[in-house]
């Protein structure tokens, strides 16, 4: 049984009609929202300079684990992947406060696979509460206007419908942060408020081509925690992705390769950019997860320098086979 009705809910004609209707609203909203990001984001001079630290959210007794599940039903694949890692109870404990870091970067419908699919956001929220979580929050600092992005992607409705709190970024939520020994993340505004009091963090990203880095997957997804003039990092994209993986040590990462964006990433915009790759990757080692994700784009980790850089920094392994990943199929 297919548990993912949103996957096929829009045909091409419906998509074009809805996109046309949304265009004017998006354009207006984006103009209002640009100050959060890239060229006009809050710089460190206007922020509270109290020293902040980000905890290590990894689960020590879980170790480096990875599951690869093949099948077209993304919810069933996610459930099976979590079960194969020991169940949600091995990750989320009673009274945990969980942050789901989604990719909501663009104001586009879920069918275009430019953002985290809303169905798995709802599913993870339900799973976390079922394991006894005290709270689940969902956030990102999108490229476009946050409200438009969270609404048009379907993430806001899916998250709130499952009981999660959606946090849209505001200027006062950012605090300057310096990553020790970092080259780029120095006195950089970081979306800190949603991270306060969080005990577990789960990254959720789609598999996408990226015109600068070659791919956008789970490590690149942490880019959405930065504010300020973050476009300056495009000149050294591999270093910033490595530093982001150093900044956030997640409890779990989920890489959705049910449909992969093979071309014109990270925004896409056409169904012709997509390929049905029917794979869900879940793991505790974000380097290994990205290394496998590269294969869905017909690449390997050597084609993506940030993976080797992250491995060299001791953040995980590019040799995902060394983790002896669980490989399952829905059929």
mmCIF file with all atom_site columns, N, CA and C in Angstrom, residues 111-152:
data_model
loop_
_atom_site.group_PDB
_atom_site.id
_atom_site.type_symbol
_atom_site.label_atom_id
_atom_site.label_alt_id
_atom_site.label_comp_id
_atom_site.label_asym_id
_atom_site.label_entity_id
_atom_site.label_seq_id
_atom_site.pdbx_PDB_ins_code
_atom_site.Cartn_x
_atom_site.Cartn_y
_atom_site.Cartn_z
_atom_site.occupancy
_atom_site.B_iso_or_equiv
_atom_site.pdbx_formal_charge
_atom_site.auth_seq_id
_atom_site.auth_comp_id
_atom_site.auth_asym_id
_atom_site.auth_atom_id
_atom_site.pdbx_PDB_model_num
ATOM 1   N N  . UNK A 1 111 ? 6.486  18.202 -5.010 1.00 0.00 ? 111 UNK A N  1
ATOM 2   C CA . UNK A 1 111 ? 6.700  17.339 -6.173 1.00 0.00 ? 111 UNK A CA 1
ATOM 3   C C  . UNK A 1 111 ? 7.995  17.640 -6.919 1.00 0.00 ? 111 UNK A C  1
ATOM 4   N N  . UNK A 1 112 ? 8.577  18.829 -6.707 1.00 0.00 ? 112 UNK A N  1
ATOM 5   C CA . UNK A 1 112 ? 9.803  19.192 -7.414 1.00 0.00 ? 112 UNK A CA 1
ATOM 6   C C  . UNK A 1 112 ? 11.061 18.746 -6.677 1.00 0.00 ? 112 UNK A C  1
ATOM 7   N N  . UNK A 1 113 ? 10.911 18.195 -5.480 1.00 0.00 ? 113 UNK A N  1
ATOM 8   C CA . UNK A 1 113 ? 12.026 17.590 -4.727 1.00 0.00 ? 113 UNK A CA 1
ATOM 9   C C  . UNK A 1 113 ? 13.182 18.550 -4.449 1.00 0.00 ? 113 UNK A C  1
ATOM 10  N N  . UNK A 1 114 ? 12.892 19.845 -4.364 1.00 0.00 ? 114 UNK A N  1
ATOM 11  C CA . UNK A 1 114 ? 13.915 20.826 -4.005 1.00 0.00 ? 114 UNK A CA 1
ATOM 12  C C  . UNK A 1 114 ? 14.013 21.009 -2.505 1.00 0.00 ? 114 UNK A C  1
ATOM 13  N N  . UNK A 1 115 ? 13.056 20.440 -1.783 1.00 0.00 ? 115 UNK A N  1
ATOM 14  C CA . UNK A 1 115 ? 12.961 20.624 -0.340 1.00 0.00 ? 115 UNK A CA 1
ATOM 15  C C  . UNK A 1 115 ? 12.613 19.290 0.319  1.00 0.00 ? 115 UNK A C  1
ATOM 16  N N  . UNK A 1 116 ? 12.712 19.259 1.631  1.00 0.00 ? 116 UNK A N  1
ATOM 17  C CA . UNK A 1 116 ? 12.354 18.045 2.369  1.00 0.00 ? 116 UNK A CA 1
ATOM 18  C C  . UNK A 1 116 ? 10.874 17.736 2.159  1.00 0.00 ? 116 UNK A C  1
ATOM 19  N N  . UNK A 1 117 ? 10.583 16.470 1.880  1.00 0.00 ? 117 UNK A N  1
ATOM 20  C CA . UNK A 1 117 ? 9.192  16.120 1.601  1.00 0.00 ? 117 UNK A CA 1
ATOM 21  C C  . UNK A 1 117 ? 8.356  16.190 2.881  1.00 0.00 ? 117 UNK A C  1
ATOM 22  N N  . UNK A 1 118 ? 7.198  16.853 2.824  1.00 0.00 ? 118 UNK A N  1
ATOM 23  C CA . UNK A 1 118 ? 6.393  17.033 4.034  1.00 0.00 ? 118 UNK A CA 1
ATOM 24  C C  . UNK A 1 118 ? 5.937  15.734 4.687  1.00 0.00 ? 118 UNK A C  1
ATOM 25  N N  . UNK A 1 119 ? 5.753  14.690 3.893  1.00 0.00 ? 119 UNK A N  1
ATOM 26  C CA . UNK A 1 119 ? 5.250  13.439 4.465  1.00 0.00 ? 119 UNK A CA 1
ATOM 27  C C  . UNK A 1 119 ? 6.216  12.835 5.461  1.00 0.00 ? 119 UNK A C  1
ATOM 28  N N  . UNK A 1 120 ? 7.535  12.964 5.221  1.00 0.00 ? 120 UNK A N  1
ATOM 29  C CA . UNK A 1 120 ? 8.480  12.376 6.172  1.00 0.00 ? 120 UNK A CA 1
ATOM 30  C C  . UNK A 1 120 ? 8.706  13.300 7.367  1.00 0.00 ? 120 UNK A C  1
ATOM 31  N N  . UNK A 1 121 ? 8.434  14.600 7.195  1.00 0.00 ? 121 UNK A N  1
ATOM 32  C CA . UNK A 1 121 ? 8.473  15.499 8.348  1.00 0.00 ? 121 UNK A CA 1
ATOM 33  C C  . UNK A 1 121 ? 7.361  15.115 9.327  1.00 0.00 ? 121 UNK A C  1
ATOM 34  N N  . UNK A 1 122 ? 6.169  14.892 8.793  1.00 0.00 ? 122 UNK A N  1
ATOM 35  C CA . UNK A 1 122 ? 5.049  14.472 9.638  1.00 0.00 ? 122 UNK A CA 1
ATOM 36  C C  . UNK A 1 122 ? 5.337  13.120 10.285 1.00 0.00 ? 122 UNK A C  1
ATOM 37  N N  . UNK A 1 123 ? 5.898  12.195 9.525  1.00 0.00 ? 123 UNK A N  1
ATOM 38  C CA . UNK A 1 123 ? 6.181  10.860 10.053 1.00 0.00 ? 123 UNK A CA 1
ATOM 39  C C  . UNK A 1 123 ? 7.214  10.900 11.172 1.00 0.00 ? 123 UNK A C  1
ATOM 40  N N  . UNK A 1 124 ? 8.294  11.671 10.981 1.00 0.00 ? 124 UNK A N  1
ATOM 41  C CA . UNK A 1 124 ? 9.307  11.742 12.031 1.00 0.00 ? 124 UNK A CA 1
ATOM 42  C C  . UNK A 1 124 ? 8.758  12.408 13.280 1.00 0.00 ? 124 UNK A C  1
ATOM 43  N N  . UNK A 1 125 ? 7.911  13.415 13.105 1.00 0.00 ? 125 UNK A N  1
ATOM 44  C CA . UNK A 1 125 ? 7.281  14.058 14.249 1.00 0.00 ? 125 UNK A CA 1
ATOM 45  C C  . UNK A 1 125 ? 6.459  13.045 15.034 1.00 0.00 ? 125 UNK A C  1
ATOM 46  N N  . UNK A 1 126 ? 5.657  12.258 14.326 1.00 0.00 ? 126 UNK A N  1
ATOM 47  C CA . UNK A 1 126 ? 4.829  11.240 14.965 1.00 0.00 ? 126 UNK A CA 1
ATOM 48  C C  . UNK A 1 126 ? 5.674  10.193 15.676 1.00 0.00 ? 126 UNK A C  1
ATOM 49  N N  . UNK A 1 127 ? 6.749  9.750  15.025 1.00 0.00 ? 127 UNK A N  1
ATOM 50  C CA . UNK A 1 127 ? 7.634  8.759  15.630 1.00 0.00 ? 127 UNK A CA 1
ATOM 51  C C  . UNK A 1 127 ? 8.278  9.302  16.906 1.00 0.00 ? 127 UNK A C  1
ATOM 52  N N  . UNK A 1 128 ? 8.732  10.550 16.865 1.00 0.00 ? 128 UNK A N  1
ATOM 53  C CA . UNK A 1 128 ? 9.389  11.138 18.035 1.00 0.00 ? 128 UNK A CA 1
ATOM 54  C C  . UNK A 1 128 ? 8.427  11.242 19.210 1.00 0.00 ? 128 UNK A C  1
ATOM 55  N N  . UNK A 1 129 ? 7.217  11.709 18.947 1.00 0.00 ? 129 UNK A N  1
ATOM 56  C CA . UNK A 1 129 ? 6.240  11.788 20.028 1.00 0.00 ? 129 UNK A CA 1
ATOM 57  C C  . UNK A 1 129 ? 5.877  10.400 20.545 1.00 0.00 ? 129 UNK A C  1
ATOM 58  N N  . UNK A 1 130 ? 5.826  9.435  19.647 1.00 0.00 ? 130 UNK A N  1
ATOM 59  C CA . UNK A 1 130 ? 5.525  8.070  20.061 1.00 0.00 ? 130 UNK A CA 1
ATOM 60  C C  . UNK A 1 130 ? 6.586  7.485  20.971 1.00 0.00 ? 130 UNK A C  1
ATOM 61  N N  . UNK A 1 131 ? 7.826  7.990  20.837 1.00 0.00 ? 131 UNK A N  1
ATOM 62  C CA . UNK A 1 131 ? 8.920  7.519  21.689 1.00 0.00 ? 131 UNK A CA 1
ATOM 63  C C  . UNK A 1 131 ? 8.998  8.296  22.996 1.00 0.00 ? 131 UNK A C  1
ATOM 64  N N  . UNK A 1 132 ? 8.108  9.273  23.177 1.00 0.00 ? 132 UNK A N  1
ATOM 65  C CA . UNK A 1 132 ? 8.069  10.003 24.437 1.00 0.00 ? 132 UNK A CA 1
ATOM 66  C C  . UNK A 1 132 ? 8.671  11.390 24.408 1.00 0.00 ? 132 UNK A C  1
ATOM 67  N N  . UNK A 1 133 ? 8.983  11.907 23.224 1.00 0.00 ? 133 UNK A N  1
ATOM 68  C CA . UNK A 1 133 ? 9.549  13.252 23.139 1.00 0.00 ? 133 UNK A CA 1
ATOM 69  C C  . UNK A 1 133 ? 8.609  14.271 23.775 1.00 0.00 ? 133 UNK A C  1
ATOM 70  N N  . UNK A 1 134 ? 9.181  15.228 24.479 1.00 0.00 ? 134 UNK A N  1
ATOM 71  C CA . UNK A 1 134 ? 8.377  16.275 25.108 1.00 0.00 ? 134 UNK A CA 1
ATOM 72  C C  . UNK A 1 134 ? 7.984  17.345 24.104 1.00 0.00 ? 134 UNK A C  1
ATOM 73  N N  . UNK A 1 135 ? 8.823  17.553 23.083 1.00 0.00 ? 135 UNK A N  1
ATOM 74  C CA . UNK A 1 135 ? 8.544  18.578 22.077 1.00 0.00 ? 135 UNK A CA 1
ATOM 75  C C  . UNK A 1 135 ? 9.292  18.250 20.800 1.00 0.00 ? 135 UNK A C  1
ATOM 76  N N  . UNK A 1 136 ? 8.702  18.617 19.683 1.00 0.00 ? 136 UNK A N  1
ATOM 77  C CA . UNK A 1 136 ? 9.344  18.517 18.371 1.00 0.00 ? 136 UNK A CA 1
ATOM 78  C C  . UNK A 1 136 ? 9.193  19.878 17.697 1.00 0.00 ? 136 UNK A C  1
ATOM 79  N N  . UNK A 1 137 ? 10.307 20.446 17.262 1.00 0.00 ? 137 UNK A N  1
ATOM 80  C CA . UNK A 1 137 ? 10.268 21.710 16.541 1.00 0.00 ? 137 UNK A CA 1
ATOM 81  C C  . UNK A 1 137 ? 10.904 21.514 15.162 1.00 0.00 ? 137 UNK A C  1
ATOM 82  N N  . UNK A 1 138 ? 10.441 22.304 14.206 1.00 0.00 ? 138 UNK A N  1
ATOM 83  C CA . UNK A 1 138 ? 10.905 22.212 12.822 1.00 0.00 ? 138 UNK A CA 1
ATOM 84  C C  . UNK A 1 138 ? 11.351 23.600 12.395 1.00 0.00 ? 138 UNK A C  1
ATOM 85  N N  . UNK A 1 139 ? 12.547 23.701 11.815 1.00 0.00 ? 139 UNK A N  1
ATOM 86  C CA . UNK A 1 139 ? 13.026 25.014 11.402 1.00 0.00 ? 139 UNK A CA 1
ATOM 87  C C  . UNK A 1 139 ? 13.967 24.941 10.221 1.00 0.00 ? 139 UNK A C  1
ATOM 88  N N  . UNK A 1 140 ? 14.189 26.105 9.617  1.00 0.00 ? 140 UNK A N  1
ATOM 89  C CA . UNK A 1 140 ? 15.174 26.332 8.566  1.00 0.00 ? 140 UNK A CA 1
ATOM 90  C C  . UNK A 1 140 ? 15.207 27.832 8.315  1.00 0.00 ? 140 UNK A C  1
ATOM 91  N N  . UNK A 1 141 ? 16.290 28.311 7.730  1.00 0.00 ? 141 UNK A N  1
ATOM 92  C CA . UNK A 1 141 ? 16.400 29.702 7.316  1.00 0.00 ? 141 UNK A CA 1
ATOM 93  C C  . UNK A 1 141 ? 16.455 29.712 5.794  1.00 0.00 ? 141 UNK A C  1
ATOM 94  N N  . UNK A 1 142 ? 15.307 29.754 5.133  1.00 0.00 ? 142 UNK A N  1
ATOM 95  C CA . UNK A 1 142 ? 15.256 29.562 3.685  1.00 0.00 ? 142 UNK A CA 1
ATOM 96  C C  . UNK A 1 142 ? 15.902 30.679 2.877  1.00 0.00 ? 142 UNK A C  1
ATOM 97  N N  . UNK A 1 143 ? 16.146 30.373 1.601  1.00 0.00 ? 143 UNK A N  1
ATOM 98  C CA . UNK A 1 143 ? 16.632 31.366 0.654  1.00 0.00 ? 143 UNK A CA 1
ATOM 99  C C  . UNK A 1 143 ? 15.541 32.400 0.399  1.00 0.00 ? 143 UNK A C  1
ATOM 100 N N  . UNK A 1 144 ? 14.320 31.930 0.154  1.00 0.00 ? 144 UNK A N  1
ATOM 101 C CA . UNK A 1 144 ? 13.176 32.805 -0.101 1.00 0.00 ? 144 UNK A CA 1
ATOM 102 C C  . UNK A 1 144 ? 12.472 33.131 1.220  1.00 0.00 ? 144 UNK A C  1
ATOM 103 N N  . UNK A 1 145 ? 11.390 33.897 1.142  1.00 0.00 ? 145 UNK A N  1
ATOM 104 C CA . UNK A 1 145 ? 10.630 34.275 2.320  1.00 0.00 ? 145 UNK A CA 1
ATOM 105 C C  . UNK A 1 145 ? 10.225 33.038 3.118  1.00 0.00 ? 145 UNK A C  1
ATOM 106 N N  . UNK A 1 146 ? 10.563 32.990 4.412  1.00 0.00 ? 146 UNK A N  1
ATOM 107 C CA . UNK A 1 146 ? 10.306 31.790 5.206  1.00 0.00 ? 146 UNK A CA 1
ATOM 108 C C  . UNK A 1 146 ? 8.856  31.319 5.201  1.00 0.00 ? 146 UNK A C  1
ATOM 109 N N  . UNK A 1 147 ? 7.919  32.220 5.407  1.00 0.00 ? 147 UNK A N  1
ATOM 110 C CA . UNK A 1 147 ? 6.516  31.805 5.469  1.00 0.00 ? 147 UNK A CA 1
ATOM 111 C C  . UNK A 1 147 ? 6.064  31.190 4.152  1.00 0.00 ? 147 UNK A C  1
ATOM 112 N N  . UNK A 1 148 ? 6.451  31.807 3.035  1.00 0.00 ? 148 UNK A N  1
ATOM 113 C CA . UNK A 1 148 ? 6.076  31.265 1.725  1.00 0.00 ? 148 UNK A CA 1
ATOM 114 C C  . UNK A 1 148 ? 6.695  29.893 1.509  1.00 0.00 ? 148 UNK A C  1
ATOM 115 N N  . UNK A 1 149 ? 7.963  29.760 1.894  1.00 0.00 ? 149 UNK A N  1
ATOM 116 C CA . UNK A 1 149 ? 8.647  28.479 1.698  1.00 0.00 ? 149 UNK A CA 1
ATOM 117 C C  . UNK A 1 149 ? 7.999  27.367 2.517  1.00 0.00 ? 149 UNK A C  1
ATOM 118 N N  . UNK A 1 150 ? 7.766  27.620 3.783  1.00 0.00 ? 150 UNK A N  1
ATOM 119 C CA . UNK A 1 150 ? 7.183  26.583 4.637  1.00 0.00 ? 150 UNK A CA 1
ATOM 120 C C  . UNK A 1 150 ? 5.755  26.249 4.227  1.00 0.00 ? 150 UNK A C  1
ATOM 121 N N  . UNK A 1 151 ? 5.025  27.233 3.716  1.00 0.00 ? 151 UNK A N  1
ATOM 122 C CA . UNK A 1 151 ? 3.647  26.971 3.296  1.00 0.00 ? 151 UNK A CA 1
ATOM 123 C C  . UNK A 1 151 ? 3.577  26.254 1.956  1.00 0.00 ? 151 UNK A C  1
ATOM 124 N N  . UNK A 1 152 ? 4.292  26.739 0.966  1.00 0.00 ? 152 UNK A N  1
ATOM 125 C CA . UNK A 1 152 ? 4.177  26.171 -0.382 1.00 0.00 ? 152 UNK A CA 1
ATOM 126 C C  . UNK A 1 152 ? 4.836  24.797 -0.510 1.00 0.00 ? 152 UNK A C  1
#
